[in-house]
Short mmCIF file of C-alpha atoms in Angstrom, two decimals:
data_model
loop_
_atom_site.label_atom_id
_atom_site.label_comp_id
_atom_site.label_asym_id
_atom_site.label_seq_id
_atom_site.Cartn_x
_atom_site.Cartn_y
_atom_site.Cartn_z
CA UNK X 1 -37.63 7.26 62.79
CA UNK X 2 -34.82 9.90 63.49
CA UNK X 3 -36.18 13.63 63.07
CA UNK X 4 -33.70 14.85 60.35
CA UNK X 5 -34.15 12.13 58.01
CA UNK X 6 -35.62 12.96 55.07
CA UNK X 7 -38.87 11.13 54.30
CA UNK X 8 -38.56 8.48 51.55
CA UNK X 9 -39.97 9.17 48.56
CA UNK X 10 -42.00 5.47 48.18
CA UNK X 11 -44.68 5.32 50.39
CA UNK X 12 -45.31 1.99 51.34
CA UNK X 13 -48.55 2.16 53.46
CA UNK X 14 -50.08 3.71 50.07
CA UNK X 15 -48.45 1.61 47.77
CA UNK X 16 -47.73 -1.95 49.03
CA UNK X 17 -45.38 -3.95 46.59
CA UNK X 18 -47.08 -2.57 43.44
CA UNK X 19 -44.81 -0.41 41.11
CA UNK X 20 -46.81 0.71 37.37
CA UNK X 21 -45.15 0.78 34.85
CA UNK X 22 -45.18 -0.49 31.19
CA UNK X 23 -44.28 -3.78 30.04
CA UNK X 24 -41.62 -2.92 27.83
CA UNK X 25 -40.06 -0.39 30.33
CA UNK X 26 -39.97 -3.20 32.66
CA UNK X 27 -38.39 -5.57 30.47
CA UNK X 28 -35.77 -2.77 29.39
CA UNK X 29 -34.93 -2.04 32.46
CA UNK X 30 -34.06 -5.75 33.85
CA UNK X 31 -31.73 -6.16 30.27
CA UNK X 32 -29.99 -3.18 30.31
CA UNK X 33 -29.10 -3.57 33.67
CA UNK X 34 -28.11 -7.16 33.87
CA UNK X 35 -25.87 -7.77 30.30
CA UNK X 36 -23.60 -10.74 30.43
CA UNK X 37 -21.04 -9.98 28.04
CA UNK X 38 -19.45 -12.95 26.07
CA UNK X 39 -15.71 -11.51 25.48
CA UNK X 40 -14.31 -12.12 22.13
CA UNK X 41 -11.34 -11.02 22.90
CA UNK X 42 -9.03 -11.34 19.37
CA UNK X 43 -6.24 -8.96 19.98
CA UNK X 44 -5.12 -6.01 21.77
CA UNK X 45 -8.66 -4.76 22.32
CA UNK X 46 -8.75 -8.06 24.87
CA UNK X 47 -6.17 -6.69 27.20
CA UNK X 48 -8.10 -3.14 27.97
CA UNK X 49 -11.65 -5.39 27.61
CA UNK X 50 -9.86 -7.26 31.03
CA UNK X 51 -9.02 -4.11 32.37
CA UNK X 52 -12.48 -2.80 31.64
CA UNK X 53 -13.90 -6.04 33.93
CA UNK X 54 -10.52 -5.52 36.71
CA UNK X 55 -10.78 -3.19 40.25
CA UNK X 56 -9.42 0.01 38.20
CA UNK X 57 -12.44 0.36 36.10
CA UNK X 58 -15.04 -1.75 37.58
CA UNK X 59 -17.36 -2.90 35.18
CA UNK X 60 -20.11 -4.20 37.84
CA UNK X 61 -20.60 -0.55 38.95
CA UNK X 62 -23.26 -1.01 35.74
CA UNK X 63 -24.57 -4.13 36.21
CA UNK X 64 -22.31 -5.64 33.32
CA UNK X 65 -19.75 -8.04 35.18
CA UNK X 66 -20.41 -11.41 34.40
CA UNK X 67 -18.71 -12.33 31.76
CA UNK X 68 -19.15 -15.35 30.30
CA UNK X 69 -16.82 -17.81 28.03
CA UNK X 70 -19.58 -19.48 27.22
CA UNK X 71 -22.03 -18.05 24.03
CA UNK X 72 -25.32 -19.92 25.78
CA UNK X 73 -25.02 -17.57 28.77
CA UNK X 74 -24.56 -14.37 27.77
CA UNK X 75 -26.71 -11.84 25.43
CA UNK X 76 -23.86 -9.19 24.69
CA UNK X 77 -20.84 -9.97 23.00
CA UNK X 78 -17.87 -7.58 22.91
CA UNK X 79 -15.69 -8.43 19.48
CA UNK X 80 -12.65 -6.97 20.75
CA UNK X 81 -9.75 -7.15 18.24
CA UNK X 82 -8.72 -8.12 14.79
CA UNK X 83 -11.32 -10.45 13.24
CA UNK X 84 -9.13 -12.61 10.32
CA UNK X 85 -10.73 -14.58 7.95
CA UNK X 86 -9.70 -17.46 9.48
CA UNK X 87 -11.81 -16.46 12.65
CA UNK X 88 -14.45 -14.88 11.20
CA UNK X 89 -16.51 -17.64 10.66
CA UNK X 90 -15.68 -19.28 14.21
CA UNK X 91 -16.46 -15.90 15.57
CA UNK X 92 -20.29 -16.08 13.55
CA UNK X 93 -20.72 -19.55 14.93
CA UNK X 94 -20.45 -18.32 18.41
CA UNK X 95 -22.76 -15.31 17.73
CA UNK X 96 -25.35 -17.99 16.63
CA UNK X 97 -25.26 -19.90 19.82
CA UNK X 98 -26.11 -16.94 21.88
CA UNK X 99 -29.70 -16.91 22.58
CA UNK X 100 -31.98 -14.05 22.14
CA UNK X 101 -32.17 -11.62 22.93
CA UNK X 102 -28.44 -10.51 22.14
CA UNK X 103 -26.63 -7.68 21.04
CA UNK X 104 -22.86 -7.14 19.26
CA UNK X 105 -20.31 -4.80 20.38
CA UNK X 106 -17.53 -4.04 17.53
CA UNK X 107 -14.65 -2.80 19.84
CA UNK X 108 -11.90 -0.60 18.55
CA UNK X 109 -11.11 0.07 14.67
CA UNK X 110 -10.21 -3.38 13.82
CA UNK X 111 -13.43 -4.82 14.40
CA UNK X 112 -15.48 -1.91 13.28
CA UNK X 113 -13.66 -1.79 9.87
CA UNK X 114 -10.36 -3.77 9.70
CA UNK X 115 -8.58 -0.65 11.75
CA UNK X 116 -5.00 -0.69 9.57
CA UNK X 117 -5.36 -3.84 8.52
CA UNK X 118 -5.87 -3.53 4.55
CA UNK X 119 -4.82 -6.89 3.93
CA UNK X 120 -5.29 -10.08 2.24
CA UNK X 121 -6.25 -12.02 5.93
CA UNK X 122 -8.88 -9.56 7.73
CA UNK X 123 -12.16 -8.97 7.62
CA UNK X 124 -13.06 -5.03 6.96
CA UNK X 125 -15.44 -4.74 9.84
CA UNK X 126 -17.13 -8.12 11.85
CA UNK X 127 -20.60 -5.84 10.66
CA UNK X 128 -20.05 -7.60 7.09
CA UNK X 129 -20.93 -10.86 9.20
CA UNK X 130 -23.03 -9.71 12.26
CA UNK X 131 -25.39 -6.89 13.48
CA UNK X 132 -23.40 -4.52 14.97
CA UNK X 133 -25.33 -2.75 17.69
CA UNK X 134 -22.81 -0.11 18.81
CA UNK X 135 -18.88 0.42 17.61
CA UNK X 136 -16.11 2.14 19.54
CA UNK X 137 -13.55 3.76 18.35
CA UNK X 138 -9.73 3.86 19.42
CA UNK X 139 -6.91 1.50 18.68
CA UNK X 140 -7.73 -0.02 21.66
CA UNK X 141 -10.12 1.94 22.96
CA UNK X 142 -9.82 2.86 26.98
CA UNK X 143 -11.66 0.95 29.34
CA UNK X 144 -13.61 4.22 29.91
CA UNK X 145 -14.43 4.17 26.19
CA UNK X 146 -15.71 0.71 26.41
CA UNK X 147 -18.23 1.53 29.04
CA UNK X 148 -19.41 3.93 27.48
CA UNK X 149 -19.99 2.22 24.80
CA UNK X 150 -21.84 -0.10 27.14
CA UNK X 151 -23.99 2.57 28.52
CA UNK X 152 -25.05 3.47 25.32
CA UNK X 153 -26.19 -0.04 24.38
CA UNK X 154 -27.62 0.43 27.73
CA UNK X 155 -29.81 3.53 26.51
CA UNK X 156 -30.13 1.44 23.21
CA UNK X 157 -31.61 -1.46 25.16
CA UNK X 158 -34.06 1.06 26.68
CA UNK X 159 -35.83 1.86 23.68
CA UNK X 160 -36.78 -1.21 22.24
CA UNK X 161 -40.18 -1.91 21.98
CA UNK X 162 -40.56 -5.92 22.01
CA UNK X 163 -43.62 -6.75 23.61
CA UNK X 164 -45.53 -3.65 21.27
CA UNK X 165 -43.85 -5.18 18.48
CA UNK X 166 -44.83 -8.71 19.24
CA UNK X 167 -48.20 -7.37 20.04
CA UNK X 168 -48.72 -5.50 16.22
CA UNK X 169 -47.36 -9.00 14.94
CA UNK X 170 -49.95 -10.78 16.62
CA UNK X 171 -52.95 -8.63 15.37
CA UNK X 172 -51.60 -8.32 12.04
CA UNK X 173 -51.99 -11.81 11.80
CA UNK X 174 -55.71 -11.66 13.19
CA UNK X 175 -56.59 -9.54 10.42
CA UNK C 1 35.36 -19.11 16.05
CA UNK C 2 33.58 -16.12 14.46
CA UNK C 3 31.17 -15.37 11.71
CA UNK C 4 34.76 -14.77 8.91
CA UNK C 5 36.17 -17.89 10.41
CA UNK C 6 33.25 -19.95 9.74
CA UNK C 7 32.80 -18.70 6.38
CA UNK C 8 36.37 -19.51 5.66
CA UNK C 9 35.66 -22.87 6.90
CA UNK C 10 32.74 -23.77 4.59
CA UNK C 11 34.32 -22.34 1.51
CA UNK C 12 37.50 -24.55 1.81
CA UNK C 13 35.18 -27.47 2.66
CA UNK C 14 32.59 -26.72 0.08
CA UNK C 15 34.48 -24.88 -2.67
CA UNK C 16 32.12 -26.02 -5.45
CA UNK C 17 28.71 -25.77 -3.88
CA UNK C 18 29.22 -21.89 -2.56
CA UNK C 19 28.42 -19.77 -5.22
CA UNK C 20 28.84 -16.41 -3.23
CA UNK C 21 29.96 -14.70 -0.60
CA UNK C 22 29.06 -11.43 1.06
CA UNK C 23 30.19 -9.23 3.87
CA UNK C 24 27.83 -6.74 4.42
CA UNK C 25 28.73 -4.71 8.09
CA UNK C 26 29.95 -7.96 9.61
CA UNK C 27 26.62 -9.85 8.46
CA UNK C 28 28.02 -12.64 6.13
CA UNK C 29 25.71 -13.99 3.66
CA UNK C 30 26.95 -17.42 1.81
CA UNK C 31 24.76 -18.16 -1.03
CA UNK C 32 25.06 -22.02 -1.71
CA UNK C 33 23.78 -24.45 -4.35
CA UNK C 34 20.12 -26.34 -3.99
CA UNK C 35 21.60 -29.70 -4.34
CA UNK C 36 24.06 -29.35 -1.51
CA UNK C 37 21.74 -27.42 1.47
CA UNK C 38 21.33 -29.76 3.29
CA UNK C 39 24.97 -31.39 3.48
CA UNK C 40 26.55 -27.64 4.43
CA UNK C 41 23.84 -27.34 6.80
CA UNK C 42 24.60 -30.48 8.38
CA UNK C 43 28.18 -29.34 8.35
CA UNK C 44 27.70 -26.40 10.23
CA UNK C 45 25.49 -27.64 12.71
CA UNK C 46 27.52 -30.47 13.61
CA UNK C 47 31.34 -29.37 12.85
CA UNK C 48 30.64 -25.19 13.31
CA UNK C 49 28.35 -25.65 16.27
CA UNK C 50 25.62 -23.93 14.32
CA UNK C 51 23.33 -24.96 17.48
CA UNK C 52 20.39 -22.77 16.61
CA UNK C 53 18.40 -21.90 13.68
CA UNK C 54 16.93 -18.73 14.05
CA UNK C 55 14.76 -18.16 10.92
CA UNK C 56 13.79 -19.83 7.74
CA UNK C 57 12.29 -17.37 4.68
CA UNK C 58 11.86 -17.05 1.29
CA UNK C 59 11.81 -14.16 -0.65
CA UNK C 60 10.42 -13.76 -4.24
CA UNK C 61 12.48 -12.12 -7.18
CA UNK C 62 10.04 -12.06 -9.26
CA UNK C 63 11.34 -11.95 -13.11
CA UNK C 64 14.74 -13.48 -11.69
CA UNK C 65 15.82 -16.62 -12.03
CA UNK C 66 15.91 -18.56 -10.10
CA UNK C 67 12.62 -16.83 -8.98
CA UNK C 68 12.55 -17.54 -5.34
CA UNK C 69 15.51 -17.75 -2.42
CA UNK C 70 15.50 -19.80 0.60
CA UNK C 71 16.87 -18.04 3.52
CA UNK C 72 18.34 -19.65 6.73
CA UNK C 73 19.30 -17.43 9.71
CA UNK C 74 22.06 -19.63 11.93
CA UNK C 75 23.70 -18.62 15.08
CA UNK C 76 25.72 -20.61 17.61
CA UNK C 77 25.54 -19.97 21.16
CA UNK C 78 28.35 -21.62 21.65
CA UNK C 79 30.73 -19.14 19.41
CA UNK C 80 28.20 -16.24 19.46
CA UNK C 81 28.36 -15.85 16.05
CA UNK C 82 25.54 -15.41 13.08
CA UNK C 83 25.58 -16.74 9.69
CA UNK C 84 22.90 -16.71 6.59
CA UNK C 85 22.46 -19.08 4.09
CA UNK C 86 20.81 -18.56 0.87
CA UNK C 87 19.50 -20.91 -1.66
CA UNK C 88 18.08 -20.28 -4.54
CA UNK C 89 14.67 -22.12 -5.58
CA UNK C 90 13.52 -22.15 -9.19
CA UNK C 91 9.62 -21.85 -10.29
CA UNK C 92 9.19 -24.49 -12.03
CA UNK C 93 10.86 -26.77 -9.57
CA UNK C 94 9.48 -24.56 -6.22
CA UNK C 95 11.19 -27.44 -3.79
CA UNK C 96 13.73 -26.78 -1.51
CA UNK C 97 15.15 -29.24 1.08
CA UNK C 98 13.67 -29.71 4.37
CA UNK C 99 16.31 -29.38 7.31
CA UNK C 100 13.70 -30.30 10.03
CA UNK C 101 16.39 -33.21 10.50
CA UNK C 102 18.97 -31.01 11.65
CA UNK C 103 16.75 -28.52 14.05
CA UNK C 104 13.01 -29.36 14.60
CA UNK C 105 12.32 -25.82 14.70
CA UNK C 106 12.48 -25.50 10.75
CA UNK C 107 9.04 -27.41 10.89
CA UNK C 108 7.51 -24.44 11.32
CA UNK C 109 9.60 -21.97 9.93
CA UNK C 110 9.12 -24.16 6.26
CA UNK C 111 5.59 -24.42 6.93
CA UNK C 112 5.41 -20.67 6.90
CA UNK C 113 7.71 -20.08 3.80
CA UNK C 114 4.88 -22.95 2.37
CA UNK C 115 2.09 -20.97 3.45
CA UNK C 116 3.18 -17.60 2.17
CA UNK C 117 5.06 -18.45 -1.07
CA UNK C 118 4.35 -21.78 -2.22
CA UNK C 119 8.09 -23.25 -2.26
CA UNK C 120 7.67 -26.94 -0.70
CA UNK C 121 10.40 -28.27 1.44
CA UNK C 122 11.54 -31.71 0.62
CA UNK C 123 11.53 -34.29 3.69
CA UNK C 124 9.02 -32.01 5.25
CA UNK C 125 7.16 -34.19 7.56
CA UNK C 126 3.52 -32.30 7.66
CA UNK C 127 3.46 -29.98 4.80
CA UNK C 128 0.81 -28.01 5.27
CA UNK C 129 -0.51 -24.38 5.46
CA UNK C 130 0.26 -22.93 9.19
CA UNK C 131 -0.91 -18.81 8.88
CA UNK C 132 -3.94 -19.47 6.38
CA UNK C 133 -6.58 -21.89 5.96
CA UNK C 134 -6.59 -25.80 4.42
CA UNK C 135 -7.98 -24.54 1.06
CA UNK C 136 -6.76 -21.28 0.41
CA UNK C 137 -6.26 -21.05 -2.92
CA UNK C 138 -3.05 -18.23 -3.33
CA UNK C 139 0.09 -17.62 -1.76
CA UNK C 140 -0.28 -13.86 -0.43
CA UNK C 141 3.36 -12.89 0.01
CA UNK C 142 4.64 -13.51 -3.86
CA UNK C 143 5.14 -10.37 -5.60
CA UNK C 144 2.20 -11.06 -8.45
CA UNK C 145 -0.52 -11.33 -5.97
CA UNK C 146 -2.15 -8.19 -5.33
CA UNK C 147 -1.68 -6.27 -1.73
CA UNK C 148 -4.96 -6.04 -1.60
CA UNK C 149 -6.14 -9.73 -1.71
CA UNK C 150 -8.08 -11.74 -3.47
CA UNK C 151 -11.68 -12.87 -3.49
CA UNK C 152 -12.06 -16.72 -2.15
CA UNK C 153 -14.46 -19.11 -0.74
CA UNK C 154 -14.22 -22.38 1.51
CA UNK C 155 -17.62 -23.27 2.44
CA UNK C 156 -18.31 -23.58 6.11
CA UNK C 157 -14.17 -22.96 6.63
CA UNK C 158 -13.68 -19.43 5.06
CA UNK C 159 -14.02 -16.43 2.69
CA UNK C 160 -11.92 -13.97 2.16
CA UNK C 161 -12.21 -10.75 -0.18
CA UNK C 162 -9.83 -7.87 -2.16
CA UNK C 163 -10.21 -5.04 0.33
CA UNK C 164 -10.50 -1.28 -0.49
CA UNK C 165 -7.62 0.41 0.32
CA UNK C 166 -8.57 3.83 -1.22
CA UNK C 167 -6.13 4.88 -3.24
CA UNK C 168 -3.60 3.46 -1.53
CA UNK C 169 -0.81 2.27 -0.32
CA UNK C 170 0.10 5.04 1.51
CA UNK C 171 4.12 4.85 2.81
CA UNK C 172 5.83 7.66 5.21
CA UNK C 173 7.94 9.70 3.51
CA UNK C 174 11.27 11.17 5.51
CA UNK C 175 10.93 15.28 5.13
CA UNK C 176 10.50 17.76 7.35
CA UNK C 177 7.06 18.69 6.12
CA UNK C 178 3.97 18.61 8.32
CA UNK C 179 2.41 15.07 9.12
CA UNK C 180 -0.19 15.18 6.78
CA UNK C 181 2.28 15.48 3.82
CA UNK C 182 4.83 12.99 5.57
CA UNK C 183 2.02 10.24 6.47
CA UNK C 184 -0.89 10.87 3.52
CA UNK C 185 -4.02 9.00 4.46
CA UNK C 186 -5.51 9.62 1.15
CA UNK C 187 -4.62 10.56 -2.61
CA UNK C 188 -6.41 13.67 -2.18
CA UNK C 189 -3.85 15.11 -0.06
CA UNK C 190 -0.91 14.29 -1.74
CA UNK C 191 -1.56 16.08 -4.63
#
């Protein structure tokens, strides 16, 4: 080992492979840092959602790049634009198909609440149909906007306690 | 041939059938009778070189009668000129004439003015909704129906419901007040 490098802080003679942690950290930490977003990209809020995942912005650089056109492989999906009436049923359908565990995105004012749209054809907000886990604002949003929305589902994602959760459900059916 | 030449044309040709027409800043607008759309249509596609039909509306004068208007935007490349056509379309009746024959275009075009205000086009050979859904039961653009919707349900197709809109509608007013007073997003700060 060179002299001036610093020493690392994971000692491996001590340690071997074996990291502690808790479960639910674990878990967390491997779904917040691996979302597959499913785009559902309806209107305007589409175009910066594919500059969000192009060079200039670089979604990867958080471990959120693979998007997916297809609901069965991803467990984020972004509803980016005007949901109408006429969609917002196709739009549930597709939510349905993702499997758990998933989380929605309501991107820009349209989706969050039917943006200017107080009309006869759109939807006030896709939350009337689906849970909405975080909603960005803008009309469209940046790209910078959008990942941070991301990053806070991110920090979201980190405080869910599943296996706790699924471990009071067992017990309370014990008793 | 120009726009005044071709209006000259059709009201020699079709002296009984024009009811109107109107010169407004070199846009002509020829209102003609129901019965005879289709044959003056014909006639200026195939004699005025009326090669493209650029839009097909309706509009709804409510308490008027007749209560609605067909409206056909024509222009000809080959003259560079523009001409409108207006028909008027009573309620009871709420049938127009289908000119898909003349420019397949209109198939749309009707299919819109279906969707929106109800007024069928005669001929038409798929009349059905194009915007909104197989089962909706209103026509959203006719003055009587409310701006902010209606409540309806299509099981497994779609729903729709009357929005809030908050004490509005809120329009921009030209002044040279400040913005909030121009553009008011709410009641409260109008008054």
């Amino acid at each position: 080992m060179p002299k001036n490098t610093a020493p690392v802080a994971y000692d491996s003679k001590i340690e071997g492979n074996v990291t502690f942690t808790k479960l639910d950290a674990a878990i967390n930490w491997m779904r917040s840092n691996s979302l597959w977003p499913m785009p559902m990209g309806l209107a305007c809020c589409g175009i910066e959602l594919m500059a969000t995942g192009a060079s200039r912005f670089d979604i990867s650089r958080f471990g959120m790049e693979v998007m997916r056109f297809s609901p069965r492989q991803s467990d984020v999906m972004i509803v980016a634009g005007t949901v109408t009436y006429k969609m917002a049923l196709a739009v549930k359908r597709i939510y349905d198909q993702m499997v758990e565990p998933k989380w929605v995105i309501a991107m820009g004012a349209c989706a969050s609440s039917g943006g200017m749209y107080r009309s006869y054809a759109v939807l006030q907000g896709i939350d009337q149909l689906l849970p909405v886990d975080v909603y960005i604002s803008g009309c469209p949003p940046r790209p910078e906007a959008l990942l941070e929305g991301l990053m806070k589902l991110q920090n979201k994602i980190e405080t869910e306690q599943s296996f706790v959760e699924q471990k009071k459900a067992l017990l309370s059916k014990i008793k | 041939m120009n726009s005044t030449e071709a209006a000259d044309t059709l009201g020699a040709r079709f002296e009984n059938s024009i009811i109107s027409t109107v010169n407004f800043r070199n846009e002509i607008s020829i209102k003609i009778k129901l019965e005879q759309s289709f044959e003056i249509l014909s006639y200026c596609k195939e004699k005025l070189n009326f090669d493209y039909l650029v839009d097909i509306t309706a509009v709804d004068n409510l308490g008027n009668d007749p209560r609605y208007e067909v409206v056909y935007e024509i222009y000809s490349y080959q003259n560079g000129c523009h001409l409108r056509l207006k028909t008027g379309v009573i309620e009871s009746d709420r049938e127009a004439i289908s000119v898909v024959d003349l420019w397949p275009t209109a198939n749309w075009h009707e299919r819109e003015a279906y969707d929106m205000l109800g007024v069928t086009f005669k001929g038409h050979p798929d009349m059905r909704r194009i915007l909104m859904w197989e089962g909706y039961p209103y026509y959203p653009l006719r003055k009587d129906f409310p701006l902010a919707g209606k409540a309806s349900e299509m099981p497994d197709v779609a729903f729709s419901e009357s929005v809030p809109l908050n004490g509005g509608p809120f329009v921009t007013s030209p002044c040279s007040a400040s913005t909030d007073k121009r553009e008011p997003r709410s009641r409260e700060i109008i008054s």
